[in-house]
Coordinates of C-alpha atoms in Angstrom, one line a residue:
Chain A
M172 CA 268.4 -57.4 -125.3
I173 CA 265.5 -59.2 -123.8
R174 CA 264.1 -56.4 -122.0
A175 CA 264.4 -54.4 -125.2
A176 CA 262.2 -56.8 -127.1
S177 CA 259.8 -57.5 -124.3
I178 CA 259.2 -53.5 -124.3
E179 CA 258.9 -54.1 -128.3
T180 CA 256.3 -56.8 -127.7
R181 CA 254.3 -54.9 -125.0
D182 CA 254.1 -51.5 -127.4
R183 CA 253.1 -53.7 -130.2
R184 CA 250.3 -55.0 -128.1
R185 CA 249.1 -52.1 -126.8
A186 CA 248.9 -50.5 -130.2
L187 CA 246.7 -54.0 -131.3
A188 CA 244.4 -53.1 -128.2
L189 CA 244.0 -49.3 -129.4
A190 CA 243.4 -50.6 -132.9
A191 CA 240.9 -52.8 -132.2
P192 CA 237.7 -51.8 -131.1
A193 CA 237.6 -49.7 -134.6
L194 CA 238.7 -53.2 -136.4
A195 CA 236.0 -55.0 -135.0
W196 CA 233.4 -52.1 -135.6
T197 CA 234.7 -51.9 -139.1
A198 CA 234.8 -56.1 -139.1
A199 CA 231.1 -56.4 -138.0
F200 CA 229.3 -53.6 -139.2
F201 CA 231.1 -52.9 -142.4
A202 CA 233.2 -56.1 -143.9
L203 CA 230.5 -58.8 -143.1
P204 CA 227.4 -57.0 -143.8
F205 CA 229.6 -56.1 -147.6
A206 CA 230.3 -60.0 -147.7
V207 CA 226.7 -60.9 -146.8
M208 CA 225.3 -58.6 -149.5
A209 CA 227.7 -59.8 -152.5
T210 CA 226.7 -63.7 -151.3
A211 CA 223.4 -62.6 -151.3
S212 CA 223.4 -61.6 -154.6
L213 CA 224.2 -64.7 -155.9
W214 CA 220.7 -65.9 -154.4
R215 CA 217.5 -66.2 -156.2
R216 CA 214.0 -64.9 -154.5
T217 CA 211.7 -67.5 -154.8
D218 CA 207.6 -67.0 -153.7
T219 CA 208.5 -68.2 -150.6
G220 CA 212.4 -66.8 -149.5
F221 CA 215.4 -67.5 -151.0
D222 CA 217.3 -70.1 -152.8
R223 CA 220.5 -70.0 -151.7
R224 CA 222.3 -72.0 -154.0
P225 CA 225.1 -69.7 -155.7
S226 CA 223.8 -68.8 -159.2
L227 CA 224.9 -65.6 -161.6
E228 CA 221.5 -65.2 -162.6
N229 CA 220.6 -62.1 -161.3
Y230 CA 223.5 -60.4 -163.6
A231 CA 222.3 -62.8 -166.3
D232 CA 218.7 -60.9 -165.9
F233 CA 220.9 -57.1 -165.7
W234 CA 222.3 -58.3 -168.7
S235 CA 219.2 -59.5 -171.0
Q236 CA 216.4 -56.9 -169.2
S237 CA 216.7 -53.4 -170.8
A238 CA 214.9 -52.0 -168.1
Y239 CA 218.1 -53.0 -166.0
V240 CA 220.7 -51.5 -168.7
E241 CA 218.9 -48.4 -168.8
A242 CA 219.3 -47.6 -165.6
A243 CA 222.6 -47.8 -165.3
V244 CA 223.4 -45.9 -168.6
N245 CA 221.2 -43.5 -167.6
S246 CA 223.0 -43.2 -164.1
V247 CA 226.2 -42.9 -165.9
E248 CA 225.3 -40.3 -168.4
I249 CA 223.7 -38.1 -165.8
T250 CA 226.9 -39.0 -163.3
L251 CA 229.2 -37.6 -166.3
A252 CA 227.5 -34.5 -167.3
V253 CA 227.1 -33.8 -163.6
T254 CA 230.9 -34.2 -163.1
C255 CA 231.8 -32.5 -166.2
L256 CA 229.5 -29.4 -165.6
S257 CA 230.2 -29.0 -161.9
V258 CA 234.2 -28.7 -162.7
L259 CA 233.6 -26.8 -165.2
L260 CA 231.2 -24.0 -163.5
A261 CA 233.3 -24.2 -159.9
Y262 CA 236.6 -24.1 -161.2
P263 CA 236.7 -20.7 -162.3
L264 CA 234.8 -19.1 -159.3
A265 CA 237.6 -21.7 -157.2
W266 CA 240.1 -19.3 -159.5
I267 CA 238.3 -16.1 -158.8
I268 CA 238.3 -16.8 -154.9
A269 CA 241.9 -18.3 -155.0
V270 CA 243.7 -15.2 -157.0
E271 CA 241.7 -12.2 -157.9
L272 CA 240.1 -11.1 -154.7
P273 CA 241.8 -9.4 -152.3
E274 CA 242.7 -11.7 -149.4
R275 CA 240.3 -10.5 -146.8
Y276 CA 237.4 -11.1 -148.6
R277 CA 238.6 -14.8 -149.6
R278 CA 236.6 -16.3 -146.3
I279 CA 233.3 -14.6 -146.7
A280 CA 233.1 -15.3 -150.1
L281 CA 234.1 -19.3 -149.6
A282 CA 231.5 -19.0 -146.6
L283 CA 228.7 -18.0 -148.7
A284 CA 229.7 -20.4 -152.0
V285 CA 228.4 -23.4 -149.0
I286 CA 225.4 -21.6 -147.4
P287 CA 223.4 -24.0 -149.0
F288 CA 225.0 -27.1 -147.8
W289 CA 223.5 -26.3 -144.0
T290 CA 220.0 -27.2 -145.0
S291 CA 218.9 -30.7 -145.0
Y292 CA 219.7 -32.3 -148.3
V293 CA 216.5 -33.7 -148.9
V294 CA 215.2 -30.2 -148.2
R295 CA 217.8 -29.1 -151.0
S296 CA 216.5 -31.5 -154.0
Y297 CA 213.2 -30.4 -153.1
A298 CA 213.8 -26.5 -152.9
W299 CA 214.4 -27.0 -157.0
S300 CA 211.6 -29.0 -157.7
L301 CA 209.9 -25.5 -156.4
V302 CA 211.5 -23.7 -158.5
L303 CA 211.7 -25.7 -161.9
A304 CA 208.1 -26.4 -161.0
K305 CA 205.7 -25.9 -163.8
K306 CA 203.9 -23.1 -162.4
G307 CA 207.5 -22.6 -160.4
V308 CA 209.9 -19.4 -160.3
L309 CA 211.7 -20.3 -163.1
N310 CA 208.9 -20.5 -165.7
G311 CA 206.9 -16.8 -163.1
W312 CA 210.3 -15.4 -164.8
L313 CA 210.3 -16.8 -167.9
A314 CA 206.9 -15.7 -168.9
A315 CA 207.8 -12.3 -167.4
W316 CA 210.0 -12.1 -169.9
G317 CA 207.6 -13.2 -173.1
L318 CA 209.3 -16.9 -173.4
G319 CA 207.8 -19.8 -173.1
A320 CA 207.4 -22.6 -170.3
L321 CA 210.1 -24.9 -169.8
D322 CA 208.7 -28.2 -169.2
L323 CA 211.6 -29.2 -166.4
A324 CA 209.7 -30.9 -163.7
N325 CA 210.2 -34.7 -163.2
S326 CA 213.1 -34.9 -166.2
R327 CA 216.6 -36.2 -166.0
A328 CA 217.4 -32.3 -166.8
A329 CA 216.2 -31.5 -163.1
T330 CA 218.1 -34.2 -161.8
V331 CA 221.4 -32.9 -163.7
I332 CA 220.5 -29.3 -162.3
G333 CA 219.9 -30.6 -158.6
F334 CA 223.5 -32.4 -158.6
T335 CA 224.7 -29.9 -160.5
H336 CA 224.4 -27.3 -157.8
F337 CA 225.2 -29.0 -155.0
F338 CA 228.9 -30.7 -156.6
T339 CA 229.8 -27.6 -157.5
M340 CA 229.9 -26.2 -154.2
L341 CA 231.8 -29.2 -153.0
L342 CA 233.9 -28.8 -155.7
V343 CA 234.7 -24.8 -154.8
L344 CA 235.4 -26.1 -151.7
T345 CA 238.6 -28.3 -153.1
I346 CA 239.3 -26.7 -156.0
Y347 CA 240.1 -23.6 -154.1
A348 CA 242.3 -25.7 -151.3
S349 CA 244.7 -26.8 -154.2
L350 CA 244.6 -23.0 -155.8
V351 CA 245.7 -21.5 -152.6
Q352 CA 248.4 -24.0 -152.2
L353 CA 250.0 -23.2 -155.5
P354 CA 253.5 -20.3 -155.1
R355 CA 252.3 -17.1 -156.7
N356 CA 255.9 -16.5 -158.0
L357 CA 254.8 -20.0 -160.2
R358 CA 252.3 -17.7 -161.9
L359 CA 255.0 -14.6 -161.5
A360 CA 257.6 -16.7 -162.9
A361 CA 255.8 -18.0 -166.0
A362 CA 255.2 -13.9 -167.0
D363 CA 258.5 -13.4 -166.6
L364 CA 259.4 -15.8 -168.8
G365 CA 257.3 -14.3 -171.8
A366 CA 253.6 -16.6 -171.4
S367 CA 250.8 -15.5 -171.5
R368 CA 247.9 -15.4 -169.2
F369 CA 246.5 -18.4 -171.4
Q370 CA 249.8 -20.4 -171.5
T371 CA 250.6 -19.8 -167.3
F372 CA 247.2 -21.4 -166.9
R373 CA 247.6 -24.0 -169.6
F374 CA 251.3 -25.1 -168.7
V375 CA 251.9 -24.2 -165.1
V376 CA 248.3 -24.0 -163.1
L377 CA 246.1 -26.4 -164.5
P378 CA 248.3 -29.6 -164.7
L379 CA 249.6 -28.6 -161.1
T380 CA 245.8 -28.5 -159.9
L381 CA 245.0 -31.3 -162.0
P382 CA 245.4 -33.6 -158.8
G383 CA 243.1 -31.2 -156.7
V384 CA 240.2 -31.5 -159.7
A385 CA 240.6 -35.1 -160.2
V386 CA 239.8 -36.5 -156.7
G387 CA 237.2 -33.6 -156.2
A388 CA 235.7 -35.2 -160.1
F389 CA 236.0 -38.8 -158.5
L390 CA 234.5 -37.8 -155.1
T391 CA 231.8 -36.4 -157.3
F392 CA 230.9 -39.4 -159.5
A393 CA 231.2 -41.5 -156.6
L394 CA 228.6 -39.7 -154.5
C395 CA 226.3 -38.7 -157.3
I396 CA 226.3 -42.8 -158.7
G397 CA 225.1 -44.0 -155.5
D398 CA 223.1 -41.1 -154.7
Y399 CA 219.2 -41.9 -154.5
V400 CA 217.4 -39.0 -153.0
T401 CA 217.8 -36.3 -156.0
P402 CA 216.6 -38.8 -159.3
Q403 CA 213.5 -39.7 -157.0
I404 CA 212.7 -36.0 -156.3
L405 CA 213.5 -34.7 -159.4
G406 CA 213.8 -37.0 -162.0
G407 CA 210.7 -38.7 -161.3
G408 CA 209.3 -42.1 -161.8
N409 CA 210.6 -42.8 -165.9
D410 CA 214.0 -42.8 -166.5
L411 CA 215.0 -44.5 -163.1
A412 CA 218.4 -44.3 -161.7
L413 CA 220.5 -47.1 -160.7
P414 CA 219.9 -46.4 -156.9
Q415 CA 215.9 -45.8 -157.7
L416 CA 216.1 -49.6 -158.9
V417 CA 217.7 -50.9 -156.4
M418 CA 215.3 -49.2 -153.8
L419 CA 212.6 -50.6 -156.0
Q420 CA 213.5 -54.1 -155.7
I421 CA 213.4 -53.7 -151.7
S422 CA 210.2 -51.9 -151.1
R423 CA 208.2 -53.5 -153.9
R424 CA 209.1 -56.6 -155.1
A425 CA 211.1 -57.5 -151.4
D426 CA 214.5 -59.1 -153.9
L427 CA 216.8 -58.6 -152.0
P428 CA 219.2 -61.1 -154.1
M429 CA 218.6 -58.8 -157.6
A430 CA 219.3 -55.5 -155.1
A431 CA 222.5 -56.9 -153.9
A432 CA 223.2 -57.6 -157.2
L433 CA 222.6 -54.0 -158.5
S434 CA 224.4 -52.7 -155.7
V435 CA 227.9 -54.8 -156.2
I436 CA 227.1 -53.3 -160.3
L437 CA 227.2 -50.2 -158.9
M438 CA 230.2 -50.8 -156.7
V439 CA 231.9 -52.3 -160.0
L440 CA 230.9 -48.7 -161.9
V441 CA 232.7 -46.9 -159.5
T442 CA 235.6 -49.0 -159.6
L443 CA 235.8 -48.5 -163.0
A444 CA 235.6 -44.4 -162.8
Y445 CA 238.5 -45.0 -159.9
L446 CA 240.7 -46.8 -162.3
A447 CA 240.1 -44.3 -165.4
M448 CA 241.2 -41.2 -163.4
A449 CA 243.6 -42.8 -161.1
R450 CA 246.1 -41.4 -162.9
W451 CA 245.1 -38.1 -163.1
M452 CA 244.9 -37.9 -159.2
R453 CA 248.7 -38.8 -158.8
P454 CA 250.9 -35.4 -158.8
R455 CA 253.4 -35.4 -161.6
Chain B
M111 CA 238.9 -3.2 -166.3
I112 CA 237.2 -5.6 -168.5
R113 CA 238.7 -8.6 -166.4
F114 CA 237.0 -7.1 -163.3
A115 CA 233.2 -6.5 -164.6
L116 CA 234.1 -10.4 -166.0
C117 CA 234.9 -12.1 -162.9
S118 CA 232.2 -9.7 -160.6
A119 CA 229.6 -10.8 -163.4
Y120 CA 230.6 -14.4 -163.2
M121 CA 230.4 -14.4 -159.2
A122 CA 226.9 -12.5 -159.7
L123 CA 225.6 -15.9 -161.9
I124 CA 227.3 -18.5 -160.1
Y125 CA 226.3 -17.1 -156.6
A126 CA 222.6 -16.1 -158.1
F127 CA 222.2 -20.3 -159.3
I128 CA 223.7 -21.1 -155.6
F129 CA 221.4 -19.4 -153.5
L130 CA 218.5 -19.7 -155.9
P131 CA 216.7 -22.4 -154.3
V132 CA 217.6 -21.7 -150.7
A133 CA 215.8 -18.0 -151.1
V134 CA 212.8 -19.3 -153.2
L135 CA 212.5 -22.1 -150.2
A136 CA 213.0 -19.1 -147.7
L137 CA 210.7 -16.6 -149.1
F138 CA 207.6 -19.6 -150.1
S139 CA 207.5 -20.9 -146.1
F140 CA 205.6 -17.8 -145.4
Q141 CA 203.2 -17.9 -148.1
D142 CA 200.0 -17.2 -147.2
G143 CA 198.6 -19.9 -149.3
R144 CA 198.2 -23.2 -149.6
F145 CA 201.0 -23.7 -152.7
P146 CA 204.8 -22.8 -152.2
I147 CA 204.7 -21.4 -156.0
P148 CA 204.4 -17.6 -157.1
P149 CA 202.6 -15.3 -156.8
F150 CA 203.6 -14.5 -153.2
R151 CA 200.5 -14.0 -151.8
G152 CA 201.7 -11.9 -148.7
F153 CA 203.7 -12.8 -145.2
S154 CA 202.4 -15.7 -143.2
L155 CA 204.1 -17.4 -140.3
R156 CA 201.2 -20.2 -140.2
W157 CA 203.7 -22.5 -141.7
H158 CA 206.5 -22.4 -139.2
A159 CA 203.8 -22.5 -136.3
E160 CA 202.2 -25.6 -138.2
V161 CA 205.7 -27.1 -138.0
L162 CA 206.5 -26.4 -134.2
A163 CA 203.4 -27.7 -133.6
D164 CA 203.8 -30.8 -135.2
A165 CA 205.1 -33.1 -133.0
D166 CA 206.3 -36.4 -135.2
L167 CA 208.6 -33.5 -136.7
I168 CA 209.7 -32.4 -132.9
A169 CA 209.8 -36.3 -132.0
A170 CA 212.3 -36.7 -135.1
L171 CA 214.3 -33.6 -134.3
V172 CA 215.0 -34.8 -131.0
N173 CA 216.1 -38.4 -132.1
S174 CA 218.5 -37.0 -135.2
L175 CA 220.0 -35.0 -132.4
L176 CA 220.6 -38.1 -130.2
V177 CA 221.5 -40.0 -132.9
A178 CA 223.8 -37.6 -134.1
V179 CA 225.5 -36.9 -130.6
A180 CA 225.9 -40.9 -129.6
S181 CA 227.1 -41.7 -132.5
S182 CA 229.5 -39.1 -133.2
A183 CA 231.3 -39.4 -130.0
L184 CA 231.7 -43.6 -130.5
A185 CA 232.8 -42.7 -134.2
L186 CA 235.7 -40.6 -132.3
A187 CA 236.6 -42.5 -129.6
L188 CA 237.0 -45.4 -132.5
G189 CA 238.9 -43.1 -134.5
F190 CA 240.9 -41.4 -132.0
L191 CA 242.4 -44.8 -130.5
A192 CA 242.8 -46.4 -133.3
A193 CA 244.4 -42.8 -134.8
R194 CA 247.1 -43.5 -132.0
A195 CA 247.5 -46.8 -132.7
V196 CA 248.9 -46.1 -135.9
A197 CA 251.1 -43.0 -134.9
T198 CA 252.9 -45.0 -132.0
G199 CA 254.8 -46.9 -135.6
A200 CA 254.4 -49.7 -133.3
L201 CA 251.6 -51.6 -134.9
R202 CA 252.6 -54.7 -137.6
G203 CA 250.7 -53.9 -140.5
A204 CA 250.2 -49.9 -140.0
G205 CA 248.9 -49.8 -144.0
M206 CA 246.7 -52.7 -143.6
V207 CA 244.8 -51.2 -140.2
R208 CA 245.1 -47.9 -142.0
A209 CA 243.4 -49.2 -145.3
A210 CA 240.7 -51.5 -143.5
I211 CA 239.6 -48.5 -141.0
T212 CA 239.1 -46.2 -144.0
A213 CA 237.5 -48.4 -146.8
P214 CA 234.1 -47.2 -146.2
L215 CA 234.8 -43.9 -147.4
S216 CA 234.9 -45.6 -150.7
V217 CA 231.3 -47.3 -150.5
S218 CA 228.4 -45.7 -151.5
Y219 CA 226.0 -45.1 -148.2
L220 CA 223.3 -46.9 -150.2
V221 CA 225.8 -49.7 -150.5
I222 CA 226.6 -49.7 -147.0
G223 CA 222.8 -49.3 -145.8
L224 CA 221.6 -52.1 -147.6
G225 CA 224.3 -54.6 -146.4
L226 CA 223.4 -53.4 -142.7
L227 CA 220.0 -54.0 -143.4
A228 CA 220.6 -57.2 -145.3
S229 CA 222.7 -58.8 -142.3
L230 CA 220.5 -57.0 -139.4
N231 CA 217.8 -59.3 -141.3
L232 CA 219.4 -62.0 -141.1
M233 CA 220.7 -61.8 -137.1
G234 CA 217.0 -61.1 -136.3
I235 CA 218.3 -58.1 -135.0
G236 CA 214.7 -55.7 -135.4
L237 CA 215.6 -51.7 -136.5
S238 CA 215.6 -48.9 -134.2
L239 CA 217.4 -45.6 -133.9
G240 CA 220.2 -47.6 -132.2
T241 CA 220.8 -49.3 -135.4
V242 CA 220.6 -46.3 -137.7
A243 CA 223.4 -45.2 -134.8
I244 CA 225.4 -48.3 -136.2
G245 CA 225.0 -47.3 -139.5
H246 CA 226.3 -43.9 -139.0
V247 CA 229.4 -44.7 -136.5
V248 CA 230.5 -47.3 -139.7
I249 CA 231.0 -44.1 -141.9
N250 CA 231.9 -41.5 -139.1
T251 CA 234.7 -43.9 -138.2
P252 CA 236.6 -43.6 -140.8
L253 CA 236.3 -39.4 -141.1
C254 CA 237.5 -39.1 -137.4
F255 CA 240.5 -41.7 -137.9
A256 CA 241.9 -39.5 -140.7
I257 CA 241.5 -36.6 -139.0
C258 CA 243.1 -37.3 -135.5
S259 CA 245.9 -39.2 -137.5
A260 CA 246.3 -36.0 -139.7
A261 CA 246.9 -34.2 -136.1
L262 CA 249.4 -36.6 -134.2
G263 CA 252.8 -36.4 -135.2
P264 CA 256.4 -36.0 -133.8
A265 CA 255.1 -33.6 -131.5
T266 CA 252.3 -35.3 -129.6
A267 CA 254.7 -38.2 -129.5
N268 CA 257.5 -36.9 -128.0
A269 CA 254.7 -35.4 -125.3
E270 CA 253.7 -38.6 -124.8
R271 CA 257.1 -40.4 -124.3
A272 CA 257.8 -37.3 -121.6
A273 CA 254.9 -37.9 -120.1
R274 CA 255.7 -41.9 -120.0
D275 CA 258.9 -41.3 -118.3
L276 CA 257.6 -39.0 -116.1
G277 CA 255.1 -42.2 -114.6
A278 CA 251.9 -41.4 -116.2
G279 CA 249.8 -44.3 -117.2
E280 CA 248.6 -44.8 -120.7
I281 CA 245.1 -43.8 -119.9
R282 CA 246.1 -40.6 -118.4
V283 CA 248.5 -40.0 -121.0
M284 CA 246.1 -40.4 -123.5
A285 CA 243.1 -38.4 -121.5
L286 CA 245.9 -35.5 -120.4
V287 CA 248.4 -35.1 -123.1
T288 CA 247.2 -36.0 -126.2
A289 CA 244.0 -35.4 -126.7
P290 CA 244.5 -32.2 -125.0
M291 CA 247.1 -31.2 -127.7
I292 CA 244.7 -32.0 -130.8
M293 CA 241.8 -31.0 -129.3
P294 CA 240.9 -28.5 -132.8
A295 CA 241.1 -31.7 -134.4
L296 CA 239.3 -33.8 -132.0
L297 CA 236.3 -30.8 -132.1
A298 CA 236.6 -30.6 -135.9
A299 CA 236.2 -34.6 -136.3
F300 CA 233.2 -34.5 -133.3
L301 CA 231.4 -31.5 -135.2
L302 CA 232.0 -33.0 -138.7
S303 CA 230.3 -35.9 -137.4
V304 CA 227.4 -35.1 -136.3
T305 CA 227.0 -32.9 -139.2
F306 CA 227.4 -36.0 -141.7
S307 CA 225.0 -38.2 -139.2
W308 CA 222.5 -34.7 -139.0
D309 CA 222.0 -34.7 -142.5
E310 CA 222.3 -38.3 -143.7
F311 CA 219.1 -40.1 -144.8
I312 CA 219.5 -43.2 -146.8
I313 CA 221.3 -45.2 -144.2
A314 CA 218.5 -43.9 -141.5
F315 CA 215.9 -44.5 -143.9
L316 CA 216.7 -48.3 -144.5
L317 CA 217.5 -48.8 -140.5
S318 CA 215.2 -47.4 -139.2
R319 CA 211.2 -48.3 -138.3
F320 CA 209.2 -46.5 -136.0
D321 CA 211.2 -44.0 -134.6
V322 CA 212.8 -42.4 -137.1
T323 CA 215.2 -39.1 -137.8
L324 CA 214.4 -35.9 -139.0
P325 CA 215.3 -36.4 -142.8
V326 CA 213.2 -39.5 -142.9
E327 CA 210.3 -37.8 -141.7
I328 CA 210.8 -34.8 -144.2
W329 CA 210.8 -37.5 -146.7
S330 CA 207.6 -38.4 -145.9
L331 CA 206.3 -35.0 -145.7
L332 CA 207.5 -34.8 -149.6
R333 CA 204.2 -37.2 -150.3
S334 CA 202.2 -34.5 -149.8
G335 CA 203.4 -33.1 -152.9
L336 CA 205.0 -28.8 -152.9
N337 CA 203.9 -27.6 -149.3
P338 CA 204.6 -24.7 -147.4
K339 CA 204.5 -26.7 -144.6
T340 CA 208.1 -28.4 -146.2
N341 CA 209.3 -24.8 -147.1
A342 CA 209.3 -24.1 -143.2
V343 CA 211.0 -27.1 -142.4
G344 CA 213.8 -26.5 -144.4
S345 CA 214.5 -22.5 -143.5
L346 CA 213.6 -23.9 -139.9
V347 CA 217.0 -26.3 -140.1
F348 CA 218.9 -24.0 -142.5
M349 CA 218.8 -21.1 -139.4
L350 CA 219.1 -24.0 -136.8
S351 CA 222.5 -25.0 -138.1
A352 CA 223.3 -21.1 -139.4
L353 CA 222.9 -20.7 -135.6
A354 CA 224.9 -24.2 -134.6
V355 CA 227.7 -22.6 -137.2
L356 CA 228.0 -19.4 -135.8
A357 CA 228.1 -20.4 -132.1
V358 CA 231.5 -22.7 -133.1
E359 CA 233.0 -19.4 -134.9
L360 CA 232.3 -17.4 -131.6
A361 CA 233.5 -20.2 -129.5
A362 CA 236.4 -20.1 -131.7
A363 CA 237.3 -16.9 -132.5
R364 CA 237.2 -16.7 -128.2
R365 CA 239.6 -19.0 -127.6
K366 CA 242.2 -17.0 -129.9

């Protein structure tokens, strides 16, 4: 009896020792920095350094200055547009690859769908700025067809296009994964019972793949709203997104407390999105 | 028939959308002129040559590889050990441990980078490639942990117990039984981490100073506006990644 207990203790100690390095790393370089950020968001920048008495003035500033609120609204609008567009573009392609295509072509079709992943993230946004530039490829084509030029460079539309490109690829993968798990028999059974193709999709396929879509959509939301690169390269200097504003506090104004407060607001937005979408993410 | 036509048309449209920027990027990296925009003036390798002759870019590429391999190796070690700890079932509060280790997955890289920047400043630690690697270990450990956890199951637990009964110590069990059994997962976790670290921009940008990684160096190239040299860097990175993917695929095919 005593022996069994001591073996149990030994196993527990051993397991703790195995988990300790990862826990220590996460505590030192993730949890601690996070606490530092949350604390710093309550400080104030002064001419000589920081005023470390806790106050909510940064958050009050956020609410009272329209530039800050506008950036948050911009970010949410861009992110919602990107999430919806990407799901709408990716779902049919994932469906075609998972269901319509003969099995032997699936791997290659999927591999082709993510080829641009192979180039660098920064370069992908730059590549879109080439396409959308005033004298770029797109306007070249439009002119060749006798259509007027579009002024997309440095605009919110360019940001949305660049993001949608990236997240469509990502969502094709996640939605494909939930579609192939769906047994073919379920669709056949629905058809046998007299459901039309649309009804089968609406009442069988869509509800069963919804959790996969919701997880992908949340991932898109979280990654999109926190990204600095794409709005900075494609969106240009006006109509800032929240991460651009955060970086501006750091690089131009050396205002770490405000940057920290804006980051906290960013996290709150992601959490709200999670709460709003959580009920779709669970299989029913 | 209509269905087939519709599907084909949709596929063609989406694939065109997906390939368009990469195709334009690659095509105009061969531009014989100063601007990577139409018209295409003819085929030239001069921008590619310029990239390969650029000592800063090559140094950044080497830095990126170093950071990627070192941070991924460490993240894999941390993730693997922790996954084993949770898989044994002996750990008290295993759910909490799992939640704590995977928590960084739900936080934006910008916030992780800023937090580390602020903390390092307060502690008086200077920025270097090492601090970039620290940041990359933070984002990749949860990933390695999740992949290893998924691969560990009753099969590995039984084999480990048998090895222990036969007198193997804990380290030998891990090195000779567990690791070989889940080798594909370990490889996948490592390669995915390398990919993430290799392509990561914002943490590397915030946490580096004089020595920078490739995405940060490319970022500073972008300040010169549209430039065929940036196209050439992009296409060369693309080819490098394609070769790496091909090598991994071939290696996997050979193992079978």
